[in-house]
Coordinates of C-alpha atoms in Angstrom, one line a residue:
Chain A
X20 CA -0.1 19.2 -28.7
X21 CA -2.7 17.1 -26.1
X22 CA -3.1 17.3 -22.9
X23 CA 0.0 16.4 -20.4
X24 CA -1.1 14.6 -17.2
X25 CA 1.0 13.5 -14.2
X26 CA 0.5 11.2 -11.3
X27 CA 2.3 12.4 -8.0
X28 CA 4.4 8.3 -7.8
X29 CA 6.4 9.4 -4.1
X30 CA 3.9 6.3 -2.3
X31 CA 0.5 5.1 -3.0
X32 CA -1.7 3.7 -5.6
X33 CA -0.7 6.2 -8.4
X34 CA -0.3 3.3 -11.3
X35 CA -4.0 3.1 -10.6
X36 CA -4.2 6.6 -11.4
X37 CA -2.1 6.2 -14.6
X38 CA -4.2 3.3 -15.9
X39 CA -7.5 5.6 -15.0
X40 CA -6.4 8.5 -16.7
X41 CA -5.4 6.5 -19.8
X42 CA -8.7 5.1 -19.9
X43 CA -10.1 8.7 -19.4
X44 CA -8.2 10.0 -22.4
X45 CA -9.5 7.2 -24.6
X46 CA -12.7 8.2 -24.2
X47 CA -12.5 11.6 -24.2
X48 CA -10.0 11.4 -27.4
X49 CA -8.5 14.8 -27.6
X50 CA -6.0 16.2 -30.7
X51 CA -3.1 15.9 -30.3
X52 CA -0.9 13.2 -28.4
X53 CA -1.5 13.0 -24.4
X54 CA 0.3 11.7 -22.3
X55 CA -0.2 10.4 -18.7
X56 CA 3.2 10.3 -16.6
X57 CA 4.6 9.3 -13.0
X58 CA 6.2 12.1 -11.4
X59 CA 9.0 11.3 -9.4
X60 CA 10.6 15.0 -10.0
X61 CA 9.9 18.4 -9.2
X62 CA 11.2 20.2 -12.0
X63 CA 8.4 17.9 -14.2
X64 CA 5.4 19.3 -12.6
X65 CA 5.4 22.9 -14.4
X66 CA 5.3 21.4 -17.7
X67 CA 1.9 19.4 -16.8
X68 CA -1.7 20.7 -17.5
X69 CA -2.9 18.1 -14.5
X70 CA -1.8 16.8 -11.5
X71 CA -2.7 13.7 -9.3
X72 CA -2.3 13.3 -5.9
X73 CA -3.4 9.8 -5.1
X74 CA -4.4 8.0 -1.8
X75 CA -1.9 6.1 0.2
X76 CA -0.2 7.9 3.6
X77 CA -0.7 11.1 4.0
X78 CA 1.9 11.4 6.6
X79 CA 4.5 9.6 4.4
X80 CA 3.2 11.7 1.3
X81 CA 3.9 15.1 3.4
X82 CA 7.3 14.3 4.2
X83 CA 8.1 12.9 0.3
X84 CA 7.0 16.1 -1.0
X85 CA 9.6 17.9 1.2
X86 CA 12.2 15.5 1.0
X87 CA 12.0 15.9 -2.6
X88 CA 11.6 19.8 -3.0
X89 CA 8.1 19.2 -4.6
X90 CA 6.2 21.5 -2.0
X91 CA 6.7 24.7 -4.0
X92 CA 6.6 23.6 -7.6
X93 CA 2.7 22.0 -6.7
X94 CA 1.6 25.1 -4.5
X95 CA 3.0 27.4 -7.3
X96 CA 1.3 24.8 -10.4
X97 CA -0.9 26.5 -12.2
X98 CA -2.9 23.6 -14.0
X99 CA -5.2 21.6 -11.9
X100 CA -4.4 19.4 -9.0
X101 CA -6.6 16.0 -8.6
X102 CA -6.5 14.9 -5.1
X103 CA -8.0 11.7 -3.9
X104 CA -8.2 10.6 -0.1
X105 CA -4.5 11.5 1.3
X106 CA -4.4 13.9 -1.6
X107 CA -7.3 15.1 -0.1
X108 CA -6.0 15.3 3.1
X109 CA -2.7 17.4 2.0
X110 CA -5.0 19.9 -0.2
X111 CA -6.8 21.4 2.9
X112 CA -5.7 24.3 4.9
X113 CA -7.0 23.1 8.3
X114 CA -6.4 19.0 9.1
X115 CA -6.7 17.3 12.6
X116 CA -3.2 16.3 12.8
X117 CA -0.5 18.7 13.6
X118 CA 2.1 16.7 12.2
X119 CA 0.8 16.7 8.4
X120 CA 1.8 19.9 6.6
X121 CA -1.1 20.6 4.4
X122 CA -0.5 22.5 1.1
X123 CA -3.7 24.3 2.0
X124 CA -4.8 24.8 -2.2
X125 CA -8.5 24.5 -1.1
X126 CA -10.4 26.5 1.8
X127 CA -11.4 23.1 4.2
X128 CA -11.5 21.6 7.2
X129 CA -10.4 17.5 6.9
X130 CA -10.4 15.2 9.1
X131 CA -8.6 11.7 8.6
X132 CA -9.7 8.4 8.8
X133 CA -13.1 10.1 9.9
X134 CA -15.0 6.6 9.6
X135 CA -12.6 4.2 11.4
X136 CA -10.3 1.8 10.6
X137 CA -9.7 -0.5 8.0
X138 CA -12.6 -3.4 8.6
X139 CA -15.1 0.3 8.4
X140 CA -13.6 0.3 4.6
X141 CA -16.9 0.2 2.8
X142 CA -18.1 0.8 -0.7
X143 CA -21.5 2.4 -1.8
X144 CA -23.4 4.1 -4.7
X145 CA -23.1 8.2 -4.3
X146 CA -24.7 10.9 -5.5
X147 CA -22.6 13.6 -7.6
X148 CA -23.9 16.4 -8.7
X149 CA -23.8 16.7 -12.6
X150 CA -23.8 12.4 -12.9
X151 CA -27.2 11.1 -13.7
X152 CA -26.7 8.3 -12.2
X153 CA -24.8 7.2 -9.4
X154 CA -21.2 6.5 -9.0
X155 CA -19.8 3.2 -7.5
X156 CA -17.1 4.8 -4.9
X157 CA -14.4 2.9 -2.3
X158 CA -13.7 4.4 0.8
X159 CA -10.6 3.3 2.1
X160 CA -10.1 4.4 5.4
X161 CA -11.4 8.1 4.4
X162 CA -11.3 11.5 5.0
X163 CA -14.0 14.1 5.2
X164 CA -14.1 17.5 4.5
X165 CA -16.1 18.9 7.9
X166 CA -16.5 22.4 6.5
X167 CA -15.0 24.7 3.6
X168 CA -15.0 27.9 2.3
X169 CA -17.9 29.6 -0.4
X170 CA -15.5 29.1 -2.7
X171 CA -15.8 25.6 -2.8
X172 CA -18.0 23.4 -5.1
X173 CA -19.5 20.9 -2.7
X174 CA -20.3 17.6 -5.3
X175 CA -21.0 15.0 -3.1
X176 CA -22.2 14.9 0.6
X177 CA -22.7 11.8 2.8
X178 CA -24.0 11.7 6.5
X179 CA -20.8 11.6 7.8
X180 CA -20.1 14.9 5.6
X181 CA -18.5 16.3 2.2
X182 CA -16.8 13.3 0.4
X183 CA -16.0 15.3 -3.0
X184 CA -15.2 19.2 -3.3
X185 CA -14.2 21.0 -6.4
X186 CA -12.2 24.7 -6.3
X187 CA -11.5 26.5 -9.5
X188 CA -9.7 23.3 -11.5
X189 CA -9.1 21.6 -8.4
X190 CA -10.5 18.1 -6.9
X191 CA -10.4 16.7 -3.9
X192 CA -12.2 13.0 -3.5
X193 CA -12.2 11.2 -0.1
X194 CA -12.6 7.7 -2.1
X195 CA -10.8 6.3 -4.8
X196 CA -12.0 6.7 -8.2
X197 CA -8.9 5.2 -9.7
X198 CA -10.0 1.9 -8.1
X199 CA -13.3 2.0 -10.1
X200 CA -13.9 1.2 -13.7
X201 CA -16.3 4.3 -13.9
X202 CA -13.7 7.0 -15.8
X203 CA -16.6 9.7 -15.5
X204 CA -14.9 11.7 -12.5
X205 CA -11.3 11.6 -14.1
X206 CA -13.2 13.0 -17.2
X207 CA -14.5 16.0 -15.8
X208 CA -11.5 16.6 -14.3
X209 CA -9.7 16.8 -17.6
X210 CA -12.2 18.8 -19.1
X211 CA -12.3 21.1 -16.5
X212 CA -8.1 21.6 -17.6
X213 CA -8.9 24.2 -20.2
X214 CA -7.0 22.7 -23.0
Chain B
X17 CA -27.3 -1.8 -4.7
X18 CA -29.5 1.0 -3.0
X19 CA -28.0 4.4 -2.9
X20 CA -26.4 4.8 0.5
X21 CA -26.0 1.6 1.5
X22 CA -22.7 0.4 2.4
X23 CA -20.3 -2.6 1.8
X24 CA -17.6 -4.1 4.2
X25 CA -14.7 -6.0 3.6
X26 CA -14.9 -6.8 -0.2
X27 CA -12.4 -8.2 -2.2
X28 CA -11.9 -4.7 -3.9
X29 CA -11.4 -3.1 -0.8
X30 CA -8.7 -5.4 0.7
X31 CA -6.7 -5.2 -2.6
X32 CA -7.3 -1.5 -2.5
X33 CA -6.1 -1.1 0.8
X34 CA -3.3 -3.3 0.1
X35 CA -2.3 -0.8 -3.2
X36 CA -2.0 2.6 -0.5
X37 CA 1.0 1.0 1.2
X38 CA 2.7 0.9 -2.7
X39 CA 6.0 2.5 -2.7
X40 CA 5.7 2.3 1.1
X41 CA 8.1 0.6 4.4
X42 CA 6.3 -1.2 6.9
X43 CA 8.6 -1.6 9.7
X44 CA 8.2 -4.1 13.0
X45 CA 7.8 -2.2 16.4
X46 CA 7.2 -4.1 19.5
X47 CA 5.5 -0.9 21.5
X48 CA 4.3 2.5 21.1
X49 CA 7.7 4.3 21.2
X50 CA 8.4 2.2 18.3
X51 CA 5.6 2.8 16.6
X52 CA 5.9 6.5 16.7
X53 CA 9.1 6.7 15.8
X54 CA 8.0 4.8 12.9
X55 CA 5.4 6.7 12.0
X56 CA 7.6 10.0 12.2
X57 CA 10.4 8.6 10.0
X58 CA 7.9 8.0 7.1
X59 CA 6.4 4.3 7.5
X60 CA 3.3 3.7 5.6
X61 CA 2.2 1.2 8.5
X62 CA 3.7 -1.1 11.4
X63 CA 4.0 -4.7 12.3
X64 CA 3.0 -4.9 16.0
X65 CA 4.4 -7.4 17.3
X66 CA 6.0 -9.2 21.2
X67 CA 9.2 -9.6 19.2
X68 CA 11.1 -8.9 16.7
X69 CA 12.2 -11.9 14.1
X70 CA 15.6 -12.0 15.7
X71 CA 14.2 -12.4 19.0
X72 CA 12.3 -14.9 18.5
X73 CA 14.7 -16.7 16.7
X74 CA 17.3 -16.2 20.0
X75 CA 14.0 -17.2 22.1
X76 CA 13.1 -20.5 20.7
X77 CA 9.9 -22.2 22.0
X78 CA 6.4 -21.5 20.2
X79 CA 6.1 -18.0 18.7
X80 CA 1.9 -16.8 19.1
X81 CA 0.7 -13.5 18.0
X82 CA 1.1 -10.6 20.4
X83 CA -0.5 -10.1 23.7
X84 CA -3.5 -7.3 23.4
X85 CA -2.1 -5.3 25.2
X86 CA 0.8 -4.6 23.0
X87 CA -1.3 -4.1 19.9
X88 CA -3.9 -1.8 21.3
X89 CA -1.1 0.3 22.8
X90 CA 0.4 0.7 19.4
X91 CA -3.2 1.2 17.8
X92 CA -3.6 4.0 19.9
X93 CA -0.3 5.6 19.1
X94 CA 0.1 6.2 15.4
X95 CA -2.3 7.2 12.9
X96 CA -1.3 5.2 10.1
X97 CA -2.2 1.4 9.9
X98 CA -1.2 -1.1 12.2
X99 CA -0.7 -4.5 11.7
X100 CA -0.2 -8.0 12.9
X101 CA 1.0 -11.3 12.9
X102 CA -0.9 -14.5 13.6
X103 CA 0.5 -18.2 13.3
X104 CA -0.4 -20.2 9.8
X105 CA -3.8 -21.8 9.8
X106 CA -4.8 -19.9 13.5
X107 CA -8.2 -18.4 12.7
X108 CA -8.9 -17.5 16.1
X109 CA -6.0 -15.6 16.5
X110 CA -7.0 -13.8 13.0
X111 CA -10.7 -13.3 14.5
X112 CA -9.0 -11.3 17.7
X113 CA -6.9 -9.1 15.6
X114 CA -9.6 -8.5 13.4
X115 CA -11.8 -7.8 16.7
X116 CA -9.2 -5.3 18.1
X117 CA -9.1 -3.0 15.2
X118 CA -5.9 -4.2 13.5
X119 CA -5.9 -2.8 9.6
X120 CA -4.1 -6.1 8.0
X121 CA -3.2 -9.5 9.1
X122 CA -0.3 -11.0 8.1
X123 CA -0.5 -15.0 8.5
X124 CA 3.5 -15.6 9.1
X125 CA 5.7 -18.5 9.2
X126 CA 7.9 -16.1 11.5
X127 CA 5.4 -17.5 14.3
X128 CA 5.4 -21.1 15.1
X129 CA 2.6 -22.5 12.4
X130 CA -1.0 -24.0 14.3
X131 CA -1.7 -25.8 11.2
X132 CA 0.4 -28.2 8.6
X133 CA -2.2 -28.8 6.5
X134 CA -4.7 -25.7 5.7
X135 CA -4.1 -21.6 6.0
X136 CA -7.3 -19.7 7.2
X137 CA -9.6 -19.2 4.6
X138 CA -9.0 -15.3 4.5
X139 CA -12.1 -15.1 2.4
X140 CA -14.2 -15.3 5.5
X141 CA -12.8 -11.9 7.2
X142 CA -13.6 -7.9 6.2
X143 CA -9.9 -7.3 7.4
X144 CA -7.2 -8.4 4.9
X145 CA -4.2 -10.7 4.5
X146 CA -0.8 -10.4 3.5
X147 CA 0.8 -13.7 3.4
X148 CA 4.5 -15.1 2.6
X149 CA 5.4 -16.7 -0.4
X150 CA 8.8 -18.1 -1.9
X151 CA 7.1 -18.8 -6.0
X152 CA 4.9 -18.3 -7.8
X153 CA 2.8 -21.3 -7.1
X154 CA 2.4 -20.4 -3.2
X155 CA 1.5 -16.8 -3.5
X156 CA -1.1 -17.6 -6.2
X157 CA -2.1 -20.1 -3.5
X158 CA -2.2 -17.5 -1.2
X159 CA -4.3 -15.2 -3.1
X160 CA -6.9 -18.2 -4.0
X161 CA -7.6 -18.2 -0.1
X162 CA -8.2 -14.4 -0.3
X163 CA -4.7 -13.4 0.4
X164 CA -5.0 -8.8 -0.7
X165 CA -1.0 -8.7 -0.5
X166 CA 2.0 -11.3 -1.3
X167 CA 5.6 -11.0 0.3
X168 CA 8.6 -12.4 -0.4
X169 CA 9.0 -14.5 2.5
X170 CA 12.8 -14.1 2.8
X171 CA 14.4 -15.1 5.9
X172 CA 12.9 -13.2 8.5
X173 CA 15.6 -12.4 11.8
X174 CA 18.9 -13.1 9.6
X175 CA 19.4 -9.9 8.1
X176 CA 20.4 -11.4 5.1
X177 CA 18.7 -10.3 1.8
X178 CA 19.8 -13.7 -0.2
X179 CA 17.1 -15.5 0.7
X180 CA 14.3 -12.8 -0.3
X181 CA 16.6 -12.4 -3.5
X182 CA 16.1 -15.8 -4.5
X183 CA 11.9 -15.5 -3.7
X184 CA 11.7 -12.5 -5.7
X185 CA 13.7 -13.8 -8.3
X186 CA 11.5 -16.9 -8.5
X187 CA 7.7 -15.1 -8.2
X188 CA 9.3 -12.5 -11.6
X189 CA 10.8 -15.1 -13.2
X190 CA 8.1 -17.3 -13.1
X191 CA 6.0 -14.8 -14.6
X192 CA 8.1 -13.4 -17.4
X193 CA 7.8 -17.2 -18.4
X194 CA 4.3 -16.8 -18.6
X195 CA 4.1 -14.5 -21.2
X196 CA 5.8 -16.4 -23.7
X197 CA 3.5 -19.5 -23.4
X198 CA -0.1 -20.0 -25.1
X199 CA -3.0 -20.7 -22.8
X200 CA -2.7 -24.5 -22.7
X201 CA 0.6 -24.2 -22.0
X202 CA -0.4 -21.8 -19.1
X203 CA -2.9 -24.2 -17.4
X204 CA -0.3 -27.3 -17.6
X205 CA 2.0 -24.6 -15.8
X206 CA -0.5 -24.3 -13.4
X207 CA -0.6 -27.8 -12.3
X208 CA 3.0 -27.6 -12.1
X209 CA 3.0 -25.2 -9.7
X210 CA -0.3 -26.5 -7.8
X211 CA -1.8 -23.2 -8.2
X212 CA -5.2 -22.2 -9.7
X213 CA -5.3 -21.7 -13.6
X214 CA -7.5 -18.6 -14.0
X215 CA -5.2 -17.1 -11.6
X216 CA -2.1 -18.0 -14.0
X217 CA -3.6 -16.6 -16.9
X218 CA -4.6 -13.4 -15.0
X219 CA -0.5 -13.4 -13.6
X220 CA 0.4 -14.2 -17.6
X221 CA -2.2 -11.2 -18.8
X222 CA -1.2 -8.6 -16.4
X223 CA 2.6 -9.0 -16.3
X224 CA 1.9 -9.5 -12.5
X225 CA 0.8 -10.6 -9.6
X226 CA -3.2 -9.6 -9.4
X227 CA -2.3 -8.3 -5.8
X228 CA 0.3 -6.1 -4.6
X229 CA 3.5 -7.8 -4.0
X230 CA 6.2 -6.5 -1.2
X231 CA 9.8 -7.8 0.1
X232 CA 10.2 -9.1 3.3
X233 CA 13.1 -11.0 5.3
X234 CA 16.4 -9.7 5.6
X235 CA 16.5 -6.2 4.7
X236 CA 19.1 -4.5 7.2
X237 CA 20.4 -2.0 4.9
X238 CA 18.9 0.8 2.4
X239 CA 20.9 -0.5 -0.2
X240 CA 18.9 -3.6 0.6
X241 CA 15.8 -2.4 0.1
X242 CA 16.6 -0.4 -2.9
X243 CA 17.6 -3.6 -4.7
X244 CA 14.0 -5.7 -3.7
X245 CA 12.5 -2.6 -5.3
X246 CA 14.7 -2.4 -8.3
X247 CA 13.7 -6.6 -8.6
X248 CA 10.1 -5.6 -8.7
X249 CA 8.8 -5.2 -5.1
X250 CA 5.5 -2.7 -4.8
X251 CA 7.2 -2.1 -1.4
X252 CA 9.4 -3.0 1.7
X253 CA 9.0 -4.9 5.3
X254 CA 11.6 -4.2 7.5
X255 CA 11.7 -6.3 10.4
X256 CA 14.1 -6.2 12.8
X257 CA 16.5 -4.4 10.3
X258 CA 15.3 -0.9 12.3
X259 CA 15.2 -1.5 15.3
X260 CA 18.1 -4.1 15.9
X261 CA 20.4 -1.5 14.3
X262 CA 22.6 0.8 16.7
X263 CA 20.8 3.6 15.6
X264 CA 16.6 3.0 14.5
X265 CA 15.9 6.5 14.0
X266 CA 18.9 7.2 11.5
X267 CA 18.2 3.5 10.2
X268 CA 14.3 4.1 9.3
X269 CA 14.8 7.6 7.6
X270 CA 17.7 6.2 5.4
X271 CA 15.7 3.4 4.4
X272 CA 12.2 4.7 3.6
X273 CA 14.7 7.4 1.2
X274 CA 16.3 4.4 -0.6
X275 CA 12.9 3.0 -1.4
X276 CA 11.6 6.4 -2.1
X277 CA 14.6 6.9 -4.4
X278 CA 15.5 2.9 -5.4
X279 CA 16.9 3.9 -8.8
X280 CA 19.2 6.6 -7.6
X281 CA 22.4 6.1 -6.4
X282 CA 23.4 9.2 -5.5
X283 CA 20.3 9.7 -3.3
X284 CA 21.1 5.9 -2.1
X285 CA 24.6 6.9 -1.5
X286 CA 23.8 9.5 0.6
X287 CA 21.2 8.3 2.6
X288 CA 23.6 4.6 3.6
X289 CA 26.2 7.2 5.2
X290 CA 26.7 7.2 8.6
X291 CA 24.1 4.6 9.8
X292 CA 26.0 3.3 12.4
X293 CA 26.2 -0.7 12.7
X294 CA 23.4 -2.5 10.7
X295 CA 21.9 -5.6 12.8
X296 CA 24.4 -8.5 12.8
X297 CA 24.1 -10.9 10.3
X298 CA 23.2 -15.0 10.2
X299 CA 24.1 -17.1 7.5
X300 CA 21.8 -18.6 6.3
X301 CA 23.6 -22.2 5.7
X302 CA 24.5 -22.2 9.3
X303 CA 20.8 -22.6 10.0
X304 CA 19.9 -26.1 11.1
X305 CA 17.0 -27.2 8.9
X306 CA 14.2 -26.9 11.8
X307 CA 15.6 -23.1 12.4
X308 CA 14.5 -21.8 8.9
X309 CA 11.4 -20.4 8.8
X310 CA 10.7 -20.4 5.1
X311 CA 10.1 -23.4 5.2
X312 CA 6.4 -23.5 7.4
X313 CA 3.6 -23.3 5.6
X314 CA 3.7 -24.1 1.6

């Protein structure tokens, strides 16, 4: 057997997580066939080592995942959830907007669209810890974790604050990795599985 | 690049912004009431705009983007990302939006077009585009001025899908002939269609448009929307479709679950009953020539 991915596909850019987790997998090459699937269902996410949560509307994305009876079946997963920007956003137990039910899987503070709006988009070159050399990362109207628990791996940190937090075999990203070419964060995520 | 040092409005950006609204409605609202019960009922963004399509069809005169006021108003209300509409080839109007915050531009031929000849070069702005197209040709035009999202451009105000039917038709169809023809034949295409070769090989390559690729123009139903998805839209404009209808609230819900659900009848089924009236209709052949606004702006 491989390793079973899937990519939360309720709104958002999750075929660019598909894609990014292919390419992941052909590097890494693990035994076994692996497989990378959109999740449109709840009853497929127990069968999955990985999740993906990917960035589009966090507010929309809330209300998907209850209007589709997915809100149990991810806080109840037992593999590990990938989360990037709204994903990030619906991970944390404290947000700054009442209206977003959170799922609350990681121990932070987030606050959305902390560096403005659209035309304060930017991308840079960040530090991660455990890269030795820095990642190219797109910030698309961003989140940023403004505190979390001791629990929490910080792995990147910006001015404005914590852009990249890891929990157990959880991620959450504020940027988009899936809109890079650089695999290496989808990577450790799926070596971080345990399969 | 140094370490820290930060990029604005890159092509990547613009397409990547344009990807978040996948799978997404974008609905028109004309003030913050609107906007929030947009926002509540699951839209990925709004259109601010004075009007909606079928009011400015029923209006007449010139259509110009909306008064300031408006937009800010709706910029303050909602969280998710606003945008707006500026006449064809109307930089200036671009450069305002742009200045007052909004997240995307849409260049429409639903406003009366400032320019014949030329679109703004979208290249030159950090906020991006979404522009109309009715082929292949013009959306790959489109996208060669630095266009980050293509839509359908339907027939916006009429609440009748057939004309966003036949765009979508023609943009997929045009493609899926792409892939059966070697690259020479690919570049004569091109010229066919006036558009830019590289970008017809990329189409041929990816299966695709290079940029995301929504409906828009006559949706007034979920069943509507479900069937631009199920043609091969990323995602859904409904413009007056919502708020036109007897009952917006009801209306919005229903149709951001068909998209949500566009190959499930059942969930389709349930979510069309009980709407209330849809907005009335126009056929389109009762249009007098000068009335459609497909037409503006190739």
């Amino acid at each position: 057997m491989g390793i079973r991915i899937g990519v939360l596909a309720l709104q958002g850019a999750f075929s660019e997580h598909i894609d990014a987790f292919k390419l992941a997998l052909q590097v890494l090459d693990p035994p076994g066939h692996s497989s990378v699937i959109p999740v449109r269902h709840a009853d497929e996410i127990p069968d999955l080592h990985g999740l993906a949560i990917p960035g589009g509307e966090s507010t929309t994305i809330s209300r998907l995942i209850d209007k589709n009876q997915m809100r149990r079946p991810i806080e109840e997963f037992e593999g590990g959830i990938f989360a990037t920007c709204a994903g990030m956003v619906l991970m944390a137990t404290e947000v700054d907007d009442s209206r977003i039910r959170t799922l609350g899987l990681i121990e932070m503070n987030v606050e959305r669209n902390a560096f403005g709006r659209q035309r304060e988009s930017f991308e840079t070159d960040l530090v991660i810890n455990g890269f030795d050399t820095p990642y190219h990362a797109i910030f698309i109207r961003a989140p940023v974790v403004t505190s979390c628990g001791p629990r929490v791996e910080i792995i990147s940190k910006i001015e404005k604050g914590i852009v990249a937090v890891r929990k157990d075999r959880h991620y959450a990203i504020a940027f988009h990795p899936e809109l890079s070419t650089d695999p290496r964060i989808h990577i450790r995520f799926i070596q971080g599985l345990g399969v | 690049m140094k370490l820290e040092e930060l990029r604005f409005g890159t092509e990547l950006l613009k397409r990547g912004f344009a990807s978040m609204q996948k799978g997404g409605v974008i609905m028109d609202v004309v003030n913050a009431e609107q906007a929030m019960i947009a926002e509540e009922t699951g839209a990925v963004a709004v259109m601010a705009l004075e009007r909606v399509p079928a009011d400015i069809r029923k209006a007449g005169g010139v259509a110009r983007m909306a008064d300031p006021e408006i937009v800010m108003s709706i910029i303050d209300a909602v969280s998710i990302p606003v945008m707006g509409k500026v006449r064809i080839g109307h930089f200036v109007e671009a450069q305002v939006l742009e200045y007052l915050g909004v997240d995307m531009i849409d260049e429409s031929e639903v406003l009366t077009p400032a320019d014949e000849q030329y679109h703004i070069d979208k290249t030159k702005f950090k906020v991006p585009f979404v522009c109309g197209a009715r082929n292949l040709g013009e959306g790959l035009r489109r996208i060669n001025e630095g266009a980050a999202m293509i839509r359908t451009k339907g027939e916006a105000g009429t609440g009748n899908i057939v004309e966003a039917v036949r765009h979508m038709r023609a943009i997929m169809g045009e493609i899926r002939m792409l892939k059966g023809m070697d690259t020479q034949e690919q570049i004569d295409f091109s010229r066919d269609i006036e558009a830019p070769a590289e970008l017809v090989i990329e189409c041929a390559r990816m299966g695709r448009l290079p940029v995301v690729n929504f409906s828009a123009g006559g949706i007034a139903t979920p069943s509507d929307a479900a069937l631009m998805m199920q043609l091969g839209a990323d995602g859904v404009f409904v413009g007056s479709g919502i708020f036109k209808s007897s009952q917006p609230k009801v209306m919005a819900k229903a149709i951001v679950e068909a998209v949500n659900n566009f190959d499930n009848p059942e969930k389709i089924a349930k979510a069309s009953r009980g709407l209330g009236d849809a907005m009335p209709g126009l056929d389109i052949h009762t249009l007098p020539e000068d009335q459609v606004l497909q037409y503006r702006g190739r």
